[in-house]
mmCIF file of C-alpha atoms in Angstrom:
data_model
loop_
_atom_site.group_PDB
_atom_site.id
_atom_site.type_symbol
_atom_site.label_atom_id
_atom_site.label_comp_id
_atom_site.label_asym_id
_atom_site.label_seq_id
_atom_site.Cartn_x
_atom_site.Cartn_y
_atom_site.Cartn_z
ATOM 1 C CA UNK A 168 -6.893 -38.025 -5.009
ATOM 2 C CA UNK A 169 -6.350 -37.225 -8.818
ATOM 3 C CA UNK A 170 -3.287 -37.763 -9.646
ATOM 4 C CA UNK A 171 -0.992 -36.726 -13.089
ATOM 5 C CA UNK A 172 2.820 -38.427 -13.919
ATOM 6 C CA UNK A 173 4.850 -37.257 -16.119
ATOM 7 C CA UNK A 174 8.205 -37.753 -16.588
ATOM 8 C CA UNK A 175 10.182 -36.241 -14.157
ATOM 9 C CA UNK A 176 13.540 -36.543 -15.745
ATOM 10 C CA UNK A 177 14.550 -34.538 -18.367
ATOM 11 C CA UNK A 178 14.443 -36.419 -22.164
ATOM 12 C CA UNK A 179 17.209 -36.043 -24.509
ATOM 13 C CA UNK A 180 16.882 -36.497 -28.160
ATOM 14 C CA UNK A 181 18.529 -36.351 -31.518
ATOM 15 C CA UNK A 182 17.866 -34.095 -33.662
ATOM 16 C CA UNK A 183 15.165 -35.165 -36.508
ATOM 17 C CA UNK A 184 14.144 -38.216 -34.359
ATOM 18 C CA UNK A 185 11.101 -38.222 -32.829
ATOM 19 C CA UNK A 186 10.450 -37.491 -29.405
ATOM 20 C CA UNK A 187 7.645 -39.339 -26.994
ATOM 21 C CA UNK A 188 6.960 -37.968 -23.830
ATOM 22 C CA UNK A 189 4.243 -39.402 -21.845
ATOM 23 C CA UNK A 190 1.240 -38.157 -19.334
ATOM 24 C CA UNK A 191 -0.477 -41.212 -17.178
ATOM 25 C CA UNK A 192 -2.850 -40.188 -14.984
ATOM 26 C CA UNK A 193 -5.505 -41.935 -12.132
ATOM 27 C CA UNK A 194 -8.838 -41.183 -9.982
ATOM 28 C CA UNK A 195 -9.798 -38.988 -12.484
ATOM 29 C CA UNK A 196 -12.135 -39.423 -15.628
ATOM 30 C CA UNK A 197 -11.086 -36.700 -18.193
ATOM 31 C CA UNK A 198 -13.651 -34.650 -20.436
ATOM 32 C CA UNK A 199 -10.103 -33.607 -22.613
ATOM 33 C CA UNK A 200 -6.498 -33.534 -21.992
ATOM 34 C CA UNK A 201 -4.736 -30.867 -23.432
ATOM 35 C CA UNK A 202 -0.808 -30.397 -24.083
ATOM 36 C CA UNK A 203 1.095 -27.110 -23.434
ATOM 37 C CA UNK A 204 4.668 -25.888 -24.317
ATOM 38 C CA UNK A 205 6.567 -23.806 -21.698
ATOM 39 C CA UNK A 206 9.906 -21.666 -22.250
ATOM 40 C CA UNK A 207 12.361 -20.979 -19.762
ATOM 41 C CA UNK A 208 10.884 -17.717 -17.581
ATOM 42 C CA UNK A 209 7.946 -17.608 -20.088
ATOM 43 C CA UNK A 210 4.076 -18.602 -19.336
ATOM 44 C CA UNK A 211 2.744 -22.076 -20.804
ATOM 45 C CA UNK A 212 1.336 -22.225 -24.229
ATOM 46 C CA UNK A 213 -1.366 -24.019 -25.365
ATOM 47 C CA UNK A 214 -0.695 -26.829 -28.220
ATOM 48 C CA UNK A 215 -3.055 -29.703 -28.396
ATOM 49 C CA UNK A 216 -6.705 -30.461 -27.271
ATOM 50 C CA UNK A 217 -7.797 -34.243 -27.522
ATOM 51 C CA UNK A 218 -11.065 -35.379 -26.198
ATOM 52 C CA UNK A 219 -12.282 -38.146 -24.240
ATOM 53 C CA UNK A 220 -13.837 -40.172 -27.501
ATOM 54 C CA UNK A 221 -10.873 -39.361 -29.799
ATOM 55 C CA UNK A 222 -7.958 -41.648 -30.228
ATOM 56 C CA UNK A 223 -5.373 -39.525 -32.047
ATOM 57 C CA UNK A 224 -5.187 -35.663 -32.502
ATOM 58 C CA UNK A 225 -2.892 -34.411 -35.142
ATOM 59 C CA UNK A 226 -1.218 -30.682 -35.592
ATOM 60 C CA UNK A 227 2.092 -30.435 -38.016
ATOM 61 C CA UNK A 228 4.751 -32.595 -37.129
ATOM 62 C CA UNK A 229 2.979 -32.665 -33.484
ATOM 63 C CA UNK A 230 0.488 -36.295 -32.772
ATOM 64 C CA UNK A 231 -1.466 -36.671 -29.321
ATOM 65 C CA UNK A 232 -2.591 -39.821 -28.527
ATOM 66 C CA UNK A 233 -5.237 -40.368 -25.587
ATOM 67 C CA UNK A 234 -6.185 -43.820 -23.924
ATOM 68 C CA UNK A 235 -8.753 -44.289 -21.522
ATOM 69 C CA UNK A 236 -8.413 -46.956 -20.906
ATOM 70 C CA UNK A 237 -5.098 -47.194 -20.008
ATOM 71 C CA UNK A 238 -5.464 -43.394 -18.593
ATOM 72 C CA UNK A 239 -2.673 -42.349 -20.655
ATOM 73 C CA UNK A 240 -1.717 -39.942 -23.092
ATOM 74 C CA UNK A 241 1.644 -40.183 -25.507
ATOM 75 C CA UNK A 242 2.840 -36.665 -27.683
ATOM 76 C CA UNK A 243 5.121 -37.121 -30.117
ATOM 77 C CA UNK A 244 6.780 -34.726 -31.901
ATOM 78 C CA UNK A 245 8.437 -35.679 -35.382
ATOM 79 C CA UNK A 246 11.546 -34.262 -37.070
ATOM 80 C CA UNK A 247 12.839 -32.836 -33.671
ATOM 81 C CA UNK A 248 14.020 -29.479 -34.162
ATOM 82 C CA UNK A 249 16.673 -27.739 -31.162
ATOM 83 C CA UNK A 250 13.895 -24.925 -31.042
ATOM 84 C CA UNK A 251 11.538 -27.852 -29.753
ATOM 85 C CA UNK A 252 13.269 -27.704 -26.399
ATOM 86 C CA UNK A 253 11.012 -26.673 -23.587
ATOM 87 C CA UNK A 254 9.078 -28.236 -20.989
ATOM 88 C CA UNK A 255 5.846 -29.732 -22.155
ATOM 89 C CA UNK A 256 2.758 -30.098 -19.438
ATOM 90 C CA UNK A 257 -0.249 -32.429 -19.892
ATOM 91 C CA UNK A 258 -3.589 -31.145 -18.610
ATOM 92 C CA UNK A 259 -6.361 -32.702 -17.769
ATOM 93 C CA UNK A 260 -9.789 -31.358 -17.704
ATOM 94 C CA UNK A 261 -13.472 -31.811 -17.445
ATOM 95 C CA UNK A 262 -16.686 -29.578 -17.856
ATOM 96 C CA UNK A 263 -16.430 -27.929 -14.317
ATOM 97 C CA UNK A 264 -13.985 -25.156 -15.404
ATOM 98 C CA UNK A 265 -10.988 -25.781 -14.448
ATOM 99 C CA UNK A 266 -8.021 -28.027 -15.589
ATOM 100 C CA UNK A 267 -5.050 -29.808 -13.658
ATOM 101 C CA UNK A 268 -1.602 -29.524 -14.923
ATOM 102 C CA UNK A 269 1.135 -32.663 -14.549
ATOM 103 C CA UNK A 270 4.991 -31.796 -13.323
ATOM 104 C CA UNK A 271 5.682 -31.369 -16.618
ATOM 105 C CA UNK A 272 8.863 -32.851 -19.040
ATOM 106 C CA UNK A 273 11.854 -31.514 -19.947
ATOM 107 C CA UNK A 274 12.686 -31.875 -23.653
ATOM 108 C CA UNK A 275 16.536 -31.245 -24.882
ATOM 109 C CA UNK A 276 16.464 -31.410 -28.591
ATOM 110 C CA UNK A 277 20.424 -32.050 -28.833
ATOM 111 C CA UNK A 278 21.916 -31.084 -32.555
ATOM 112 C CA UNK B 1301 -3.969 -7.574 -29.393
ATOM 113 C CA UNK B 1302 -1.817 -7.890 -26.021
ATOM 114 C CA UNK B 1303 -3.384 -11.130 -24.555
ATOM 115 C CA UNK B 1304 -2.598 -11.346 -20.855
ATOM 116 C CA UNK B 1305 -0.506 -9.232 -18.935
ATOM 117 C CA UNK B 1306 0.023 -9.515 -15.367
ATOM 118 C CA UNK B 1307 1.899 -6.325 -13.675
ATOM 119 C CA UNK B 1308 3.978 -6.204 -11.659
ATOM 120 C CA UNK B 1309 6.526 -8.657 -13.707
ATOM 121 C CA UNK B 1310 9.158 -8.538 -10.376
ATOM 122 C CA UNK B 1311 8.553 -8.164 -6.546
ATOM 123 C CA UNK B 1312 10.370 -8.858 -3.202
ATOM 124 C CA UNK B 1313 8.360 -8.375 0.183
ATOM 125 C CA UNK B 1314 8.853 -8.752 3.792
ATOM 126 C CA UNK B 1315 6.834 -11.166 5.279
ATOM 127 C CA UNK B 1316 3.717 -9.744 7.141
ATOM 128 C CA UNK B 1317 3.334 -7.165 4.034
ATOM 129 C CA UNK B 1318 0.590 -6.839 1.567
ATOM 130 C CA UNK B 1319 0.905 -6.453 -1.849
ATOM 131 C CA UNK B 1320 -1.623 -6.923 -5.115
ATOM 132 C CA UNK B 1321 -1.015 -9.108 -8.456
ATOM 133 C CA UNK B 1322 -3.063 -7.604 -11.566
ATOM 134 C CA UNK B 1323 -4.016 -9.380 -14.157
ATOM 135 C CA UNK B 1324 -5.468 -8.119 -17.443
ATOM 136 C CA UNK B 1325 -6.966 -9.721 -21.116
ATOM 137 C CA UNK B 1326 -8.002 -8.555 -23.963
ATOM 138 C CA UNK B 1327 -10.008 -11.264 -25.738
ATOM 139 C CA UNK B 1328 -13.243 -10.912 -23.548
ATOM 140 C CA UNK B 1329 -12.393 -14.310 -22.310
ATOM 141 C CA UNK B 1330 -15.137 -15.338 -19.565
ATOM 142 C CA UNK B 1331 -13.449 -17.355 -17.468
ATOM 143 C CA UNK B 1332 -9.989 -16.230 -15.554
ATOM 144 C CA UNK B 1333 -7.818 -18.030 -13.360
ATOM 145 C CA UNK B 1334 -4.642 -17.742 -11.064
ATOM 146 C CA UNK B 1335 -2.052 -20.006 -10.225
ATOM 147 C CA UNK B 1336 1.446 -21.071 -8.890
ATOM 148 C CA UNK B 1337 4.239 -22.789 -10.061
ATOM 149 C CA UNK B 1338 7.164 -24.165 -7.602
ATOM 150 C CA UNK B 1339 10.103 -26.360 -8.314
ATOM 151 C CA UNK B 1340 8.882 -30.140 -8.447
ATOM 152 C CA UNK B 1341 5.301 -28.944 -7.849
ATOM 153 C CA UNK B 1342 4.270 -27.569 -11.130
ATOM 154 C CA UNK B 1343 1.454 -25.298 -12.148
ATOM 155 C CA UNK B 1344 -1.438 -25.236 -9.177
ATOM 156 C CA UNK B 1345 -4.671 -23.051 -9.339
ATOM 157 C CA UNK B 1346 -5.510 -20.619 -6.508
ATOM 158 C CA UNK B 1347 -8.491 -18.982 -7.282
ATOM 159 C CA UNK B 1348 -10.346 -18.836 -10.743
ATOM 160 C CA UNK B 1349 -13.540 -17.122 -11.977
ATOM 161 C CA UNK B 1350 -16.212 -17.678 -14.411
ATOM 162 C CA UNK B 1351 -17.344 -14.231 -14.828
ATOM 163 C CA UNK B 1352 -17.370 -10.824 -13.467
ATOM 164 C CA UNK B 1353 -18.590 -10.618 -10.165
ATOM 165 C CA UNK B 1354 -17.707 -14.303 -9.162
ATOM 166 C CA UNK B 1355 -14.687 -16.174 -7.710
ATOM 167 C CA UNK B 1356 -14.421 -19.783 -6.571
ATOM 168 C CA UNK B 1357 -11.330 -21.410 -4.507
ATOM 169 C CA UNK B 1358 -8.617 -23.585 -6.521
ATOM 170 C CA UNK B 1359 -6.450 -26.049 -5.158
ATOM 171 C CA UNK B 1360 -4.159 -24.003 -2.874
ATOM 172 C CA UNK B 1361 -6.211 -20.669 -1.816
ATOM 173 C CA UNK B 1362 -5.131 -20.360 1.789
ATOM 174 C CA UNK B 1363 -3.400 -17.101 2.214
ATOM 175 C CA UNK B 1364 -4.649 -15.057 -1.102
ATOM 176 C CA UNK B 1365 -8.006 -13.252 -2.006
ATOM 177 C CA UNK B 1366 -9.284 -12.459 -5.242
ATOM 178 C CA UNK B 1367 -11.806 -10.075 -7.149
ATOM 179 C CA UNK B 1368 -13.163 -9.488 -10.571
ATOM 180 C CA UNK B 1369 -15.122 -6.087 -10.309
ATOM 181 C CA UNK B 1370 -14.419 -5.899 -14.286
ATOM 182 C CA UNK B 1371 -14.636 -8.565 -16.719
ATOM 183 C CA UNK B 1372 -11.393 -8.063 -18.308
ATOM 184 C CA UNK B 1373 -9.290 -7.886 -14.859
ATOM 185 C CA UNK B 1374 -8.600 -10.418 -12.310
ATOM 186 C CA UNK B 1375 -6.930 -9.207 -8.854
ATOM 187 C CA UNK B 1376 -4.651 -11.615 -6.572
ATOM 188 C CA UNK B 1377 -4.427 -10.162 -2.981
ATOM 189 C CA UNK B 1378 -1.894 -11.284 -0.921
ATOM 190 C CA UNK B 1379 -2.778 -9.940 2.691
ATOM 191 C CA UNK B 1380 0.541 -11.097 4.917
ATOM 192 C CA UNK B 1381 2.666 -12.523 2.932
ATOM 193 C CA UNK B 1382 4.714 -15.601 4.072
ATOM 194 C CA UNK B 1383 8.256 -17.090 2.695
ATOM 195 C CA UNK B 1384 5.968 -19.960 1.771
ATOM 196 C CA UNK B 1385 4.639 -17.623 -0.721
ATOM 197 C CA UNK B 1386 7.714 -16.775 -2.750
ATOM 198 C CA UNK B 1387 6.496 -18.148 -5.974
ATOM 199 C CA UNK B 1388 6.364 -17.083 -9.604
ATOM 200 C CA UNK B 1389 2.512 -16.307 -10.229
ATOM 201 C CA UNK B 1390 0.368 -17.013 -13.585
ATOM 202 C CA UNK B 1391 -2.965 -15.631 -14.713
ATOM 203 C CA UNK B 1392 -4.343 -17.538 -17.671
ATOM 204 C CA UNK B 1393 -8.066 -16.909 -19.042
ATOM 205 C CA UNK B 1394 -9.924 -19.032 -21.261
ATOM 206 C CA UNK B 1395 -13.639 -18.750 -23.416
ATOM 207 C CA UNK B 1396 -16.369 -20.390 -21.571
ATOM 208 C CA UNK B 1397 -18.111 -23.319 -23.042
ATOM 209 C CA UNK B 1398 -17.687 -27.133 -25.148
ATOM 210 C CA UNK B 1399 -17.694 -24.770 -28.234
ATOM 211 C CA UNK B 1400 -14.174 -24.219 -27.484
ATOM 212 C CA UNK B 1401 -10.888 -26.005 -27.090
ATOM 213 C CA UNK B 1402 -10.808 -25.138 -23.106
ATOM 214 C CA UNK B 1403 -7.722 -23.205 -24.202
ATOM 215 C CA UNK B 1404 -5.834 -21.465 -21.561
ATOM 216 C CA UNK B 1405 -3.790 -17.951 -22.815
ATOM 217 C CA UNK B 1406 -1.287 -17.469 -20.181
ATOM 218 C CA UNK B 1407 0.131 -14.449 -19.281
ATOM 219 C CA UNK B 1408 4.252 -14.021 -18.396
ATOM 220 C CA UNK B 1409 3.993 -14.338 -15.074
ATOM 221 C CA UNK B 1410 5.198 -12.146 -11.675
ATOM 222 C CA UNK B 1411 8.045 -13.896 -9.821
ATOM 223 C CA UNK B 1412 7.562 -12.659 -6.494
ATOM 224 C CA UNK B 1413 9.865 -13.364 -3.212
ATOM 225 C CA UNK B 1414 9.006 -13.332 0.239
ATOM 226 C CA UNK B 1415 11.786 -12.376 2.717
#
């Protein structure tokens, strides 16, 4: 069955290091994987789209990486901030409608 | 603009009673969707739509119904509810189409318990 890992313990960085968290999936062949933020008691948000033929997706001080080969995707987020704390989900998705959501990993941004 | 809202925000029920999740956009998104998140099990899809007037089953439908009489609504029926069911509950909605970034607008979610 399709099947999306993320890190299930929680990541602690420094503050204005950069943080990797990573989303490996199998049995599945991805049109796009997407990346979503989610707050404590607060619905996900939507942050990054990369697609199947793209290697790196860039937004601020936020990079996606996506490799099919290795059915993996890395986000990094630069210059860690405390206010980047939150739970980050991967997503996978193809044309048929709907996406699938990883565990998700929690991110402490530590000052 | 108020995006997705989902009413009610809170509920607690007694198992065996019946209760109805609404969920509302906006954006004239096409396609809607419900879902669950547990502890350790992360965000799973129940039902989901592509357009008024149609539904299709998700991951985990057993035990809900759904309906989209109006394009901009999206109803979650829960008929006898079950502890199992205790849950917080998110509608997201989305444009249809490669044109887009598949984007999913959440909405804040109803945490509902089963007793």
């Amino acid at each position: 069955s399709q099947k999306i890992e993320q890190n299930s313990e929680a990541l602690n960085i420094q503050e204005g290091k950069t943080a990797t968290l990573t989303c490996n999936y199998t049995n599945y062949s991805p049109a796009y994987l997407q990346w979503y933020r989610q707050d404590p008691g607060r619905g996900p948000v939507f942050l990054l789209l990369i697609r199947e033929n793209e290697k790196e997706k860039r937004k601020e001080r936020l990079k996606v990486t996506f490799d099919t080969t290795l059915k993996q995707s890395l986000f990094h987020i630069t210059a860690s901030q405390p206010a980047d704390s939150a739970t980050y989900l991967c997503a996978l998705g193809n044309r048929d409608d709907k996406i699938i959501f990883g565990k998700g990993t929690r991110l402490h941004i530590l000052p | 603009n108020a995006g997705v809202t989902q009413t009610p925000k809170f509920r607690v029920l007694k198992t065996g009673q019946s209760m109805t999740l609404l969920c509302a956009q906006d954006m004239n998104h096409e396609y809607m969707y419900w879902y669950r998140q547990d502890p350790g099990m992360g965000l799973r899809l129940i039902h989901y739509s592509v357009g008024e007037g149609t539904t299709a089953k998700g991951e985990v439908p057993d035990g809900y119904n759904v309906s989209r009489l109006k394009k901009q609504n999206f109803l979650l029926g829960l008929e006898s509810a079950a502890p199992s069911q205790t849950s917080v509950y998110f509608c997201a909605s989305s444009y249809s189409g490669d044109s887009h970034s598949y984007e999913q607008y959440f909405g804040p979610g109803t945490r509902l318990t089963v007793t």
